[in-house]
PDB file of C-alpha atoms in Angstrom:
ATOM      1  CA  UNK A   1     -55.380  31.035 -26.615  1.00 62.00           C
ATOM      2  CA  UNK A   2     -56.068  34.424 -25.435  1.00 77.00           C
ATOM      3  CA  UNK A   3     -58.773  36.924 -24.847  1.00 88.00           C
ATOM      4  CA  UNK A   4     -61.168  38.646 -27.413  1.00 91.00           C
ATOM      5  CA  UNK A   5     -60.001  41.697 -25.738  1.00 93.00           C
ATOM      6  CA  UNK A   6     -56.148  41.191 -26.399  1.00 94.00           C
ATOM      7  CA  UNK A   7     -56.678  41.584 -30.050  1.00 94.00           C
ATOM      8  CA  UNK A   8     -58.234  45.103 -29.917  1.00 95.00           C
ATOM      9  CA  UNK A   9     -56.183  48.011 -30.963  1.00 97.00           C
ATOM     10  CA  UNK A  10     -58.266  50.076 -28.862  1.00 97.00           C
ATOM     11  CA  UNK A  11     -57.280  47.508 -25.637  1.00 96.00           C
ATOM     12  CA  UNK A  12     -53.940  47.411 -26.497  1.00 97.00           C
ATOM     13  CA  UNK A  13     -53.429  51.443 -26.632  1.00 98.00           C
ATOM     14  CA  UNK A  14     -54.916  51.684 -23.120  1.00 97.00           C
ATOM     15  CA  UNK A  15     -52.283  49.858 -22.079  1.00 97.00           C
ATOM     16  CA  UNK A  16     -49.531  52.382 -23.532  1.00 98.00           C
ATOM     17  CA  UNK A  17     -51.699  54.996 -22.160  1.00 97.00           C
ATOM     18  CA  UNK A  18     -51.567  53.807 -18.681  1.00 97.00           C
ATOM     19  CA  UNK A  19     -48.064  53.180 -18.710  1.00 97.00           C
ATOM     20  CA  UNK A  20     -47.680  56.930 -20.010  1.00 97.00           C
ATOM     21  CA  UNK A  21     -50.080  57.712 -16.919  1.00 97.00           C
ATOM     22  CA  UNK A  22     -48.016  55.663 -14.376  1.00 95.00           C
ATOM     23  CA  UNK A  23     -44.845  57.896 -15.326  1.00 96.00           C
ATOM     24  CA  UNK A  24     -46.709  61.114 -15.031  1.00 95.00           C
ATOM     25  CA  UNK A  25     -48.305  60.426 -11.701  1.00 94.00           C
ATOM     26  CA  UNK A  26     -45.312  59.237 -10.285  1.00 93.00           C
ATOM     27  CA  UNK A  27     -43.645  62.847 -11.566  1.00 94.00           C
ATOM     28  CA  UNK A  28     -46.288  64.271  -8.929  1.00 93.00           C
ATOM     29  CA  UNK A  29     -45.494  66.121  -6.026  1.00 92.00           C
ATOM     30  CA  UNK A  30     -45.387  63.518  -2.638  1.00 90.00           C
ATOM     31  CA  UNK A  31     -48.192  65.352  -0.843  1.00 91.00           C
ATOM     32  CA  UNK A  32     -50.517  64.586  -3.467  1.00 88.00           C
ATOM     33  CA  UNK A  33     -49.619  60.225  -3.666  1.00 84.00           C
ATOM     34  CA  UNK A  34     -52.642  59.929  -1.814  1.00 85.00           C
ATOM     35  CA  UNK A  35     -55.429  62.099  -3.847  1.00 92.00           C
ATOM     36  CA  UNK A  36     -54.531  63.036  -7.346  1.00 94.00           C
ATOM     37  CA  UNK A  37     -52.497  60.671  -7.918  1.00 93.00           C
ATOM     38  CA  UNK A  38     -54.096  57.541  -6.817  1.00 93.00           C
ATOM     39  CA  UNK A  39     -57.135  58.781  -8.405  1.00 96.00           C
ATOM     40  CA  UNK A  40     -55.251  59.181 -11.724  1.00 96.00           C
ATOM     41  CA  UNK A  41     -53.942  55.970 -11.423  1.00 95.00           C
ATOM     42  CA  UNK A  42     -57.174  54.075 -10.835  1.00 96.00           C
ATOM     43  CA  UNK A  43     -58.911  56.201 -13.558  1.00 97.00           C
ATOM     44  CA  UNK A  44     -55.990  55.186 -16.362  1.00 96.00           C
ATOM     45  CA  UNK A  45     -56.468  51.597 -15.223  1.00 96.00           C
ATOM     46  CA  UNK A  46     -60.161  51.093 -15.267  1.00 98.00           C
ATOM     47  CA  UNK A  47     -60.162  51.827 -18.977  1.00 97.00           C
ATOM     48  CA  UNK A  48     -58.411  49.141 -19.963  1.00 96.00           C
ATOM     49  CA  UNK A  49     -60.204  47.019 -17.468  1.00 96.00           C
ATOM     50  CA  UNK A  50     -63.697  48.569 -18.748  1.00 97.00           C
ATOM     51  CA  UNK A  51     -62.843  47.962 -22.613  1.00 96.00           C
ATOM     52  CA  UNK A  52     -62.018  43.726 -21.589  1.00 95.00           C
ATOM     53  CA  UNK A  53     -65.355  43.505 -19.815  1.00 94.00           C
ATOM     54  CA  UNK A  54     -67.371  45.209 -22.219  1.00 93.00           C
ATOM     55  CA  UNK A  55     -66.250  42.978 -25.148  1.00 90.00           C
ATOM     56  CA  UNK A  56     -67.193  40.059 -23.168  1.00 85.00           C
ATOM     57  CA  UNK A  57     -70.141  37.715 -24.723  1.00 70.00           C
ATOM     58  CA  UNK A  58     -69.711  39.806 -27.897  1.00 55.00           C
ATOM     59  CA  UNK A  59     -70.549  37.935 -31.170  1.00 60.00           C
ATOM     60  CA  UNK A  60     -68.478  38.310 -34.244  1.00 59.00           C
ATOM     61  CA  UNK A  61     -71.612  39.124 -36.168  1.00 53.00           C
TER      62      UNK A  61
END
């Protein structure tokens, strides 16, 4: 048995969106792998992160 979470659309289109994010960043230039794209990276992967906690302890009501 899963997760609430894994059975949102919404969760499971972050995911595809931070895989689309991964490949971009990694198309960045080197001298930004430490500022941009870290950033971006962290940014795409707290969403999907944010979305599981916040459906945490939610009723089906």
């Amino acid at each position: 048995m899963g997760f609430k979470f894994e059975n949102l659309d919404v969760w499971k289109l972050s995911l595809e969106y931070s895989d689309l994010i991964y490949e971009l960043a990694n198309k960045l230039p080197e001298t930004e792998k430490f500022n941009l794209k870290s950033q971006i990276i962290r940014a795409a992967t707290s969403i999907s992160l944010n979305i599981a906690e916040g459906s945490t302890g939610q009723s089906d009501a």
